[in-house]
Amino acid sequence: YLTGHWTVSLIANVGEGRDEQFPDLPPLQGVDGSLDFERIYAFKIDHVGYAHQVSALVAREEGGPWQAGGFVDWTAGMGTRLYAEGRVIEDIRTFDPRRNAAQPADWEFTRAREGDSRAGGIWLAGVSHTLDHGTTLTLEGIYNRDGYDTRGADRLLDMASEVAPLLQDPDPQVAGEAAGLLAVASSPGPPLLRRHYLFAQADYRSADRSRSVTLRYLHNVDDDGGRVTVVGEWEPQDQVGLFAVAVYNHGDGDTEFARYQRHLVMAGMRYFF
């Protein structure tokens, strides 16, 4: 519903949207909580002004906790933006790894701090400024309350290192449980694994929009690892676009970004019909 500068929305995500020919994953004994899709409902309100935009949203997953979020974006001056966004959730829903000798792989995941009075969530604040020649500089700080503290992250790494050899176990139940636990460990719930991050970006675009270069850096303050990303694009003709992407993750094997991948380089071409 739109009226003046205001927009009110009611949202319902009632289906998984996945092809029905794919079977559901079997339940895992070591995961205390359903991995199945749950419907979610939300109420959202937006206000767009001359130099600002504000949004607020309240949502709830069936059988899950309430959560509220929103963002504010303000053009503070010529070429300068200030913005913040966040989400508060009634109970932290991160999967927490724990040792349990009663489980086939000796490990399990439980819902971390479920029912705890301390709310979870993620908060971000940032500022960006566009220089006269077209380069935009951005700096952000992120606090991810849903992420793991040092103790929880160490348990996650211990679980992964101990469960991985069980993929070759002759008992299919143990091997299957190990595979499922490792799959959850690779994506245990929060958008970021730890809690404190800094992000910086420099984005250059030529006056004719045919060339652009973006340099990004995301730093994990908790484990001192980070990710450097460089993206370059060039359109030599109206119908042809060339691009290249390079990613470098620094830190040891126990850091969030370097535990799976050290570097990546990709180049390609787009053709527009």
Short mmCIF file of the C-alpha atoms (twelve columns), coordinates in Angstrom:
data_MODEL
# 
_entry.id   MODEL 
# 
loop_
_atom_site.group_PDB 
_atom_site.id 
_atom_site.type_symbol 
_atom_site.label_atom_id 
_atom_site.label_alt_id 
_atom_site.label_comp_id 
_atom_site.label_asym_id 
_atom_site.label_seq_id 
_atom_site.Cartn_x 
_atom_site.Cartn_y 
_atom_site.Cartn_z 
_atom_site.pdbx_PDB_model_num 
ATOM 1   C CA . TYR A 1   0.000  0.000   0.000   1 
ATOM 2   C CA . LEU A 2   1.502  3.337   -1.136  1 
ATOM 3   C CA . THR A 3   0.475  6.744   0.182   1 
ATOM 4   C CA . GLY A 4   2.622  9.827   -0.264  1 
ATOM 5   C CA . HIS A 5   6.148  9.104   0.968   1 
ATOM 6   C CA . TRP A 6   5.064  5.940   2.805   1 
ATOM 7   C CA . THR A 7   4.849  2.300   1.724   1 
ATOM 8   C CA . VAL A 8   3.332  -0.493  3.821   1 
ATOM 9   C CA . SER A 9   3.929  -4.141  2.872   1 
ATOM 10  C CA . LEU A 10  2.664  -7.501  4.104   1 
ATOM 11  C CA . ILE A 11  4.925  -10.374 2.998   1 
ATOM 12  C CA . ALA A 12  4.510  -14.147 3.204   1 
ATOM 13  C CA . ASN A 13  7.043  -16.716 2.028   1 
ATOM 14  C CA . VAL A 14  4.857  -19.816 1.955   1 
ATOM 15  C CA . GLY A 15  6.836  -22.212 -0.232  1 
ATOM 16  C CA . GLU A 16  10.366 -23.486 -0.542  1 
ATOM 17  C CA . GLY A 17  10.448 -22.824 -4.262  1 
ATOM 18  C CA . ARG A 18  12.693 -25.805 -4.909  1 
ATOM 19  C CA . ASP A 19  11.980 -28.421 -7.569  1 
ATOM 20  C CA . GLU A 20  9.833  -31.106 -5.940  1 
ATOM 21  C CA . GLN A 21  11.788 -33.886 -7.638  1 
ATOM 22  C CA . PHE A 22  14.635 -33.355 -5.172  1 
ATOM 23  C CA . PRO A 23  14.022 -35.426 -2.021  1 
ATOM 24  C CA . ASP A 24  14.256 -33.911 1.436   1 
ATOM 25  C CA . LEU A 25  17.431 -34.589 3.383   1 
ATOM 26  C CA . PRO A 26  17.059 -37.364 5.955   1 
ATOM 27  C CA . PRO A 27  17.034 -36.171 9.592   1 
ATOM 28  C CA . LEU A 28  20.401 -36.118 11.323  1 
ATOM 29  C CA . GLN A 29  20.652 -37.515 14.838  1 
ATOM 30  C CA . GLY A 30  23.367 -35.006 15.650  1 
ATOM 31  C CA . VAL A 31  21.349 -31.922 14.730  1 
ATOM 32  C CA . ASP A 32  18.945 -30.715 17.394  1 
ATOM 33  C CA . GLY A 33  16.566 -28.740 15.222  1 
ATOM 34  C CA . SER A 34  14.813 -29.042 11.899  1 
ATOM 35  C CA . LEU A 35  16.607 -28.204 8.668   1 
ATOM 36  C CA . ASP A 36  13.319 -28.138 6.754   1 
ATOM 37  C CA . PHE A 37  11.776 -25.047 5.214   1 
ATOM 38  C CA . GLU A 38  9.427  -23.061 7.463   1 
ATOM 39  C CA . ARG A 39  6.973  -20.406 6.316   1 
ATOM 40  C CA . ILE A 40  7.809  -16.847 7.322   1 
ATOM 41  C CA . TYR A 41  5.613  -13.772 7.536   1 
ATOM 42  C CA . ALA A 42  6.633  -10.122 7.700   1 
ATOM 43  C CA . PHE A 43  5.275  -6.593  8.029   1 
ATOM 44  C CA . LYS A 44  7.369  -3.782  6.503   1 
ATOM 45  C CA . ILE A 45  7.010  -0.007  6.435   1 
ATOM 46  C CA . ASP A 46  9.150  2.424   4.392   1 
ATOM 47  C CA . HIS A 47  9.467  6.192   4.242   1 
ATOM 48  C CA . VAL A 48  11.356 7.908   1.412   1 
ATOM 49  C CA . GLY A 49  12.194 11.591  1.806   1 
ATOM 50  C CA . TYR A 50  14.207 14.074  -0.183  1 
ATOM 51  C CA . ALA A 51  17.582 13.140  1.337   1 
ATOM 52  C CA . HIS A 52  16.775 10.105  3.462   1 
ATOM 53  C CA . GLN A 53  15.113 6.721   3.486   1 
ATOM 54  C CA . VAL A 54  13.953 4.767   6.545   1 
ATOM 55  C CA . SER A 55  12.588 1.221   6.711   1 
ATOM 56  C CA . ALA A 56  11.401 -1.019  9.544   1 
ATOM 57  C CA . LEU A 57  10.384 -4.668  9.407   1 
ATOM 58  C CA . VAL A 58  8.946  -7.238  11.829  1 
ATOM 59  C CA . ALA A 59  8.969  -10.937 10.901  1 
ATOM 60  C CA . ARG A 60  8.396  -14.368 12.362  1 
ATOM 61  C CA . GLU A 61  9.111  -17.856 11.131  1 
ATOM 62  C CA . GLU A 62  6.525  -20.518 11.961  1 
ATOM 63  C CA . GLY A 63  7.684  -22.130 15.177  1 
ATOM 64  C CA . GLY A 64  10.585 -19.705 15.441  1 
ATOM 65  C CA . PRO A 65  11.398 -16.474 17.259  1 
ATOM 66  C CA . TRP A 66  10.247 -12.964 16.435  1 
ATOM 67  C CA . GLN A 67  12.725 -10.650 14.757  1 
ATOM 68  C CA . ALA A 68  12.747 -6.959  13.919  1 
ATOM 69  C CA . GLY A 69  15.031 -4.957  11.694  1 
ATOM 70  C CA . GLY A 70  15.429 -1.834  9.680   1 
ATOM 71  C CA . PHE A 71  17.782 0.655   8.101   1 
ATOM 72  C CA . VAL A 72  18.275 4.371   7.675   1 
ATOM 73  C CA . ASP A 73  20.082 6.046   4.779   1 
ATOM 74  C CA . TRP A 74  20.841 9.770   4.846   1 
ATOM 75  C CA . THR A 75  22.575 11.942  2.253   1 
ATOM 76  C CA . ALA A 76  24.451 14.165  4.678   1 
ATOM 77  C CA . GLY A 77  26.073 16.449  2.125   1 
ATOM 78  C CA . MET A 78  27.370 16.682  -1.396  1 
ATOM 79  C CA . GLY A 79  28.592 13.149  -2.186  1 
ATOM 80  C CA . THR A 80  28.382 11.872  1.413   1 
ATOM 81  C CA . ARG A 81  26.065 9.144   2.710   1 
ATOM 82  C CA . LEU A 82  25.595 7.933   6.264   1 
ATOM 83  C CA . TYR A 83  23.690 4.718   6.814   1 
ATOM 84  C CA . ALA A 84  22.972 2.032   9.387   1 
ATOM 85  C CA . GLU A 85  21.008 -1.168  9.450   1 
ATOM 86  C CA . GLY A 86  20.347 -3.908  11.934  1 
ATOM 87  C CA . ARG A 87  18.314 -6.883  12.999  1 
ATOM 88  C CA . VAL A 88  17.304 -8.028  16.474  1 
ATOM 89  C CA . ILE A 89  16.099 -11.603 16.960  1 
ATOM 90  C CA . GLU A 90  14.306 -12.933 20.028  1 
ATOM 91  C CA . ASP A 91  16.528 -16.022 20.371  1 
ATOM 92  C CA . ILE A 92  19.883 -16.661 18.726  1 
ATOM 93  C CA . ARG A 93  19.355 -19.441 16.173  1 
ATOM 94  C CA . THR A 94  22.961 -20.343 15.390  1 
ATOM 95  C CA . PHE A 95  23.821 -24.051 15.460  1 
ATOM 96  C CA . ASP A 96  26.234 -24.658 18.348  1 
ATOM 97  C CA . PRO A 97  28.655 -27.650 18.099  1 
ATOM 98  C CA . ARG A 98  28.956 -29.874 21.201  1 
ATOM 99  C CA . ARG A 99  30.638 -33.153 21.984  1 
ATOM 100 C CA . ASN A 100 28.219 -36.004 22.634  1 
ATOM 101 C CA . ALA A 101 29.500 -39.578 22.724  1 
ATOM 102 C CA . ALA A 102 25.921 -40.844 22.346  1 
ATOM 103 C CA . GLN A 103 25.808 -39.582 18.742  1 
ATOM 104 C CA . PRO A 104 27.140 -41.681 15.825  1 
ATOM 105 C CA . ALA A 105 29.935 -39.171 15.077  1 
ATOM 106 C CA . ASP A 106 30.531 -38.180 18.745  1 
ATOM 107 C CA . TRP A 107 29.402 -34.630 17.940  1 
ATOM 108 C CA . GLU A 108 26.107 -32.812 17.622  1 
ATOM 109 C CA . PHE A 109 24.668 -29.397 16.811  1 
ATOM 110 C CA . THR A 110 22.212 -27.731 19.182  1 
ATOM 111 C CA . ARG A 111 20.421 -24.419 18.836  1 
ATOM 112 C CA . ALA A 112 22.792 -22.021 20.561  1 
ATOM 113 C CA . ARG A 113 21.379 -20.232 23.583  1 
ATOM 114 C CA . GLU A 114 17.808 -21.001 22.488  1 
ATOM 115 C CA . GLY A 115 15.388 -19.466 24.982  1 
ATOM 116 C CA . ASP A 116 18.107 -17.223 26.432  1 
ATOM 117 C CA . SER A 117 16.906 -13.756 27.346  1 
ATOM 118 C CA . ARG A 118 19.821 -12.245 25.447  1 
ATOM 119 C CA . ALA A 119 18.682 -11.322 21.956  1 
ATOM 120 C CA . GLY A 120 20.708 -12.009 18.859  1 
ATOM 121 C CA . GLY A 121 21.101 -9.949  15.738  1 
ATOM 122 C CA . ILE A 122 23.489 -8.148  13.441  1 
ATOM 123 C CA . TRP A 123 24.235 -4.417  13.217  1 
ATOM 124 C CA . LEU A 124 26.078 -2.374  10.617  1 
ATOM 125 C CA . ALA A 125 26.995 1.298   10.369  1 
ATOM 126 C CA . GLY A 126 28.787 2.932   7.471   1 
ATOM 127 C CA . VAL A 127 29.764 6.065   5.633   1 
ATOM 128 C CA . SER A 128 30.556 6.573   1.961   1 
ATOM 129 C CA . HIS A 129 31.881 9.592   0.102   1 
ATOM 130 C CA . THR A 130 32.155 10.164  -3.647  1 
ATOM 131 C CA . LEU A 131 35.125 12.251  -4.775  1 
ATOM 132 C CA . ASP A 132 34.970 14.796  -7.568  1 
ATOM 133 C CA . HIS A 133 36.548 12.477  -10.143 1 
ATOM 134 C CA . GLY A 134 33.985 9.712   -9.465  1 
ATOM 135 C CA . THR A 135 35.693 7.399   -6.959  1 
ATOM 136 C CA . THR A 136 33.481 6.325   -4.055  1 
ATOM 137 C CA . LEU A 137 35.099 5.399   -0.730  1 
ATOM 138 C CA . THR A 138 33.173 3.305   1.794   1 
ATOM 139 C CA . LEU A 139 33.927 2.286   5.377   1 
ATOM 140 C CA . GLU A 140 31.709 0.035   7.531   1 
ATOM 141 C CA . GLY A 141 31.753 -1.572  10.940  1 
ATOM 142 C CA . ILE A 142 29.790 -4.758  11.623  1 
ATOM 143 C CA . TYR A 143 28.794 -6.460  14.876  1 
ATOM 144 C CA . ASN A 144 27.323 -9.934  14.410  1 
ATOM 145 C CA . ARG A 145 25.767 -11.033 17.715  1 
ATOM 146 C CA . ASP A 146 24.699 -14.353 16.132  1 
ATOM 147 C CA . GLY A 147 28.308 -15.289 15.369  1 
ATOM 148 C CA . TYR A 148 30.617 -17.482 17.408  1 
ATOM 149 C CA . ASP A 149 32.837 -16.231 20.187  1 
ATOM 150 C CA . THR A 150 36.380 -17.632 20.368  1 
ATOM 151 C CA . ARG A 151 35.333 -20.681 22.368  1 
ATOM 152 C CA . GLY A 152 32.485 -21.552 20.009  1 
ATOM 153 C CA . ALA A 153 34.676 -21.081 16.920  1 
ATOM 154 C CA . ASP A 154 37.326 -23.379 18.393  1 
ATOM 155 C CA . ARG A 155 34.701 -26.078 18.993  1 
ATOM 156 C CA . LEU A 156 33.487 -25.745 15.412  1 
ATOM 157 C CA . LEU A 157 37.018 -26.243 14.077  1 
ATOM 158 C CA . ASP A 158 37.633 -29.190 16.426  1 
ATOM 159 C CA . MET A 159 34.411 -30.825 15.294  1 
ATOM 160 C CA . ALA A 160 35.246 -30.402 11.610  1 
ATOM 161 C CA . SER A 161 38.754 -31.857 12.016  1 
ATOM 162 C CA . GLU A 162 37.527 -34.865 14.024  1 
ATOM 163 C CA . VAL A 163 34.447 -35.626 11.942  1 
ATOM 164 C CA . ALA A 164 36.069 -35.333 8.489   1 
ATOM 165 C CA . PRO A 165 37.940 -38.704 8.708   1 
ATOM 166 C CA . LEU A 166 34.622 -40.400 9.514   1 
ATOM 167 C CA . LEU A 167 33.499 -39.840 5.923   1 
ATOM 168 C CA . GLN A 168 35.450 -43.045 5.157   1 
ATOM 169 C CA . ASP A 169 33.931 -45.027 8.018   1 
ATOM 170 C CA . PRO A 170 32.603 -48.433 6.843   1 
ATOM 171 C CA . ASP A 171 29.398 -47.893 8.825   1 
ATOM 172 C CA . PRO A 172 27.064 -45.979 6.457   1 
ATOM 173 C CA . GLN A 173 25.215 -44.392 9.376   1 
ATOM 174 C CA . VAL A 174 28.424 -42.922 10.783  1 
ATOM 175 C CA . ALA A 175 29.643 -41.761 7.358   1 
ATOM 176 C CA . GLY A 176 26.263 -40.214 6.540   1 
ATOM 177 C CA . GLU A 177 26.087 -38.455 9.905   1 
ATOM 178 C CA . ALA A 178 29.599 -37.088 9.402   1 
ATOM 179 C CA . ALA A 179 28.702 -35.736 5.969   1 
ATOM 180 C CA . GLY A 180 25.606 -34.025 7.358   1 
ATOM 181 C CA . LEU A 181 27.473 -32.460 10.278  1 
ATOM 182 C CA . LEU A 182 30.181 -31.124 7.959   1 
ATOM 183 C CA . ALA A 183 27.511 -29.644 5.684   1 
ATOM 184 C CA . VAL A 184 25.962 -27.790 8.625   1 
ATOM 185 C CA . ALA A 185 29.418 -26.715 9.833   1 
ATOM 186 C CA . SER A 186 30.105 -25.051 6.492   1 
ATOM 187 C CA . SER A 187 26.975 -22.901 6.949   1 
ATOM 188 C CA . PRO A 188 25.891 -23.022 10.611  1 
ATOM 189 C CA . GLY A 189 23.396 -20.174 10.418  1 
ATOM 190 C CA . PRO A 190 24.803 -16.659 10.744  1 
ATOM 191 C CA . PRO A 191 25.742 -14.686 7.608   1 
ATOM 192 C CA . LEU A 192 29.194 -14.195 9.121   1 
ATOM 193 C CA . LEU A 193 30.949 -16.767 11.294  1 
ATOM 194 C CA . ARG A 194 32.415 -14.493 13.992  1 
ATOM 195 C CA . ARG A 195 31.294 -11.231 15.634  1 
ATOM 196 C CA . HIS A 196 33.422 -8.181  14.808  1 
ATOM 197 C CA . TYR A 197 34.279 -6.995  11.283  1 
ATOM 198 C CA . LEU A 198 35.565 -3.968  9.422   1 
ATOM 199 C CA . PHE A 199 34.848 -3.387  5.736   1 
ATOM 200 C CA . ALA A 200 36.397 -0.903  3.314   1 
ATOM 201 C CA . GLN A 201 35.802 -0.350  -0.389  1 
ATOM 202 C CA . ALA A 202 37.030 1.930   -3.157  1 
ATOM 203 C CA . ASP A 203 34.918 2.032   -6.313  1 
ATOM 204 C CA . TYR A 204 35.985 3.872   -9.473  1 
ATOM 205 C CA . ARG A 205 33.833 4.353   -12.574 1 
ATOM 206 C CA . SER A 206 34.857 6.301   -15.632 1 
ATOM 207 C CA . ALA A 207 32.769 9.275   -16.769 1 
ATOM 208 C CA . ASP A 208 31.365 7.323   -19.729 1 
ATOM 209 C CA . ARG A 209 30.627 4.279   -17.479 1 
ATOM 210 C CA . SER A 210 32.628 2.000   -19.779 1 
ATOM 211 C CA . ARG A 211 35.302 1.142   -17.181 1 
ATOM 212 C CA . SER A 212 35.111 0.389   -13.496 1 
ATOM 213 C CA . VAL A 213 37.424 -0.977  -10.818 1 
ATOM 214 C CA . THR A 214 36.319 -1.978  -7.324  1 
ATOM 215 C CA . LEU A 215 38.671 -2.845  -4.463  1 
ATOM 216 C CA . ARG A 216 37.134 -4.389  -1.332  1 
ATOM 217 C CA . TYR A 217 38.572 -5.566  1.970   1 
ATOM 218 C CA . LEU A 218 36.680 -7.398  4.739   1 
ATOM 219 C CA . HIS A 219 38.617 -7.902  7.975   1 
ATOM 220 C CA . ASN A 220 37.635 -10.364 10.701  1 
ATOM 221 C CA . VAL A 221 38.757 -8.650  13.893  1 
ATOM 222 C CA . ASP A 222 38.281 -11.804 16.000  1 
ATOM 223 C CA . ASP A 223 40.627 -14.149 14.104  1 
ATOM 224 C CA . ASP A 224 42.701 -11.496 12.275  1 
ATOM 225 C CA . GLY A 225 41.947 -12.965 8.854   1 
ATOM 226 C CA . GLY A 226 40.593 -11.103 5.874   1 
ATOM 227 C CA . ARG A 227 39.452 -11.132 2.274   1 
ATOM 228 C CA . VAL A 228 40.720 -8.863  -0.503  1 
ATOM 229 C CA . THR A 229 38.579 -8.648  -3.647  1 
ATOM 230 C CA . VAL A 230 39.323 -6.793  -6.880  1 
ATOM 231 C CA . VAL A 231 36.690 -6.507  -9.614  1 
ATOM 232 C CA . GLY A 232 37.378 -4.885  -12.980 1 
ATOM 233 C CA . GLU A 233 34.948 -4.315  -15.858 1 
ATOM 234 C CA . TRP A 234 35.391 -2.810  -19.323 1 
ATOM 235 C CA . GLU A 235 32.915 -2.356  -22.167 1 
ATOM 236 C CA . PRO A 236 34.973 -1.658  -25.306 1 
ATOM 237 C CA . GLN A 237 31.783 -1.727  -27.400 1 
ATOM 238 C CA . ASP A 238 28.074 -1.364  -26.693 1 
ATOM 239 C CA . GLN A 239 27.461 -5.097  -26.947 1 
ATOM 240 C CA . VAL A 240 30.663 -6.455  -25.400 1 
ATOM 241 C CA . GLY A 241 31.717 -6.455  -21.760 1 
ATOM 242 C CA . LEU A 242 34.919 -7.883  -20.294 1 
ATOM 243 C CA . PHE A 243 35.376 -8.548  -16.591 1 
ATOM 244 C CA . ALA A 244 37.908 -10.005 -14.172 1 
ATOM 245 C CA . VAL A 245 37.623 -10.934 -10.495 1 
ATOM 246 C CA . ALA A 246 40.486 -11.733 -8.107  1 
ATOM 247 C CA . VAL A 247 40.031 -12.835 -4.490  1 
ATOM 248 C CA . TYR A 248 42.744 -13.394 -1.882  1 
ATOM 249 C CA . ASN A 249 41.988 -14.708 1.616   1 
ATOM 250 C CA . HIS A 250 44.714 -14.187 4.197   1 
ATOM 251 C CA . GLY A 251 45.151 -15.825 7.595   1 
ATOM 252 C CA . ASP A 252 45.959 -19.332 8.768   1 
ATOM 253 C CA . GLY A 253 43.811 -22.414 8.235   1 
ATOM 254 C CA . ASP A 254 41.729 -21.679 11.337  1 
ATOM 255 C CA . THR A 255 40.476 -18.317 10.072  1 
ATOM 256 C CA . GLU A 256 37.015 -17.874 8.604   1 
ATOM 257 C CA . PHE A 257 38.064 -16.775 5.126   1 
ATOM 258 C CA . ALA A 258 41.184 -18.893 4.586   1 
ATOM 259 C CA . ARG A 259 39.890 -22.210 5.928   1 
ATOM 260 C CA . TYR A 260 38.397 -23.261 2.574   1 
ATOM 261 C CA . GLN A 261 40.051 -21.115 -0.078  1 
ATOM 262 C CA . ARG A 262 43.250 -19.097 -0.401  1 
ATOM 263 C CA . HIS A 263 42.799 -17.375 -3.746  1 
ATOM 264 C CA . LEU A 264 40.544 -17.237 -6.784  1 
ATOM 265 C CA . VAL A 265 40.973 -15.621 -10.201 1 
ATOM 266 C CA . MET A 266 38.231 -15.476 -12.810 1 
ATOM 267 C CA . ALA A 267 37.886 -13.656 -16.133 1 
ATOM 268 C CA . GLY A 268 35.155 -13.626 -18.723 1 
ATOM 269 C CA . MET A 269 33.216 -11.833 -21.410 1 
ATOM 270 C CA . ARG A 270 29.577 -10.775 -21.717 1 
ATOM 271 C CA . TYR A 271 27.818 -10.294 -25.013 1 
ATOM 272 C CA . PHE A 272 24.580 -8.278  -25.057 1 
ATOM 273 C CA . PHE A 273 22.025 -9.084  -27.793 1 
# 
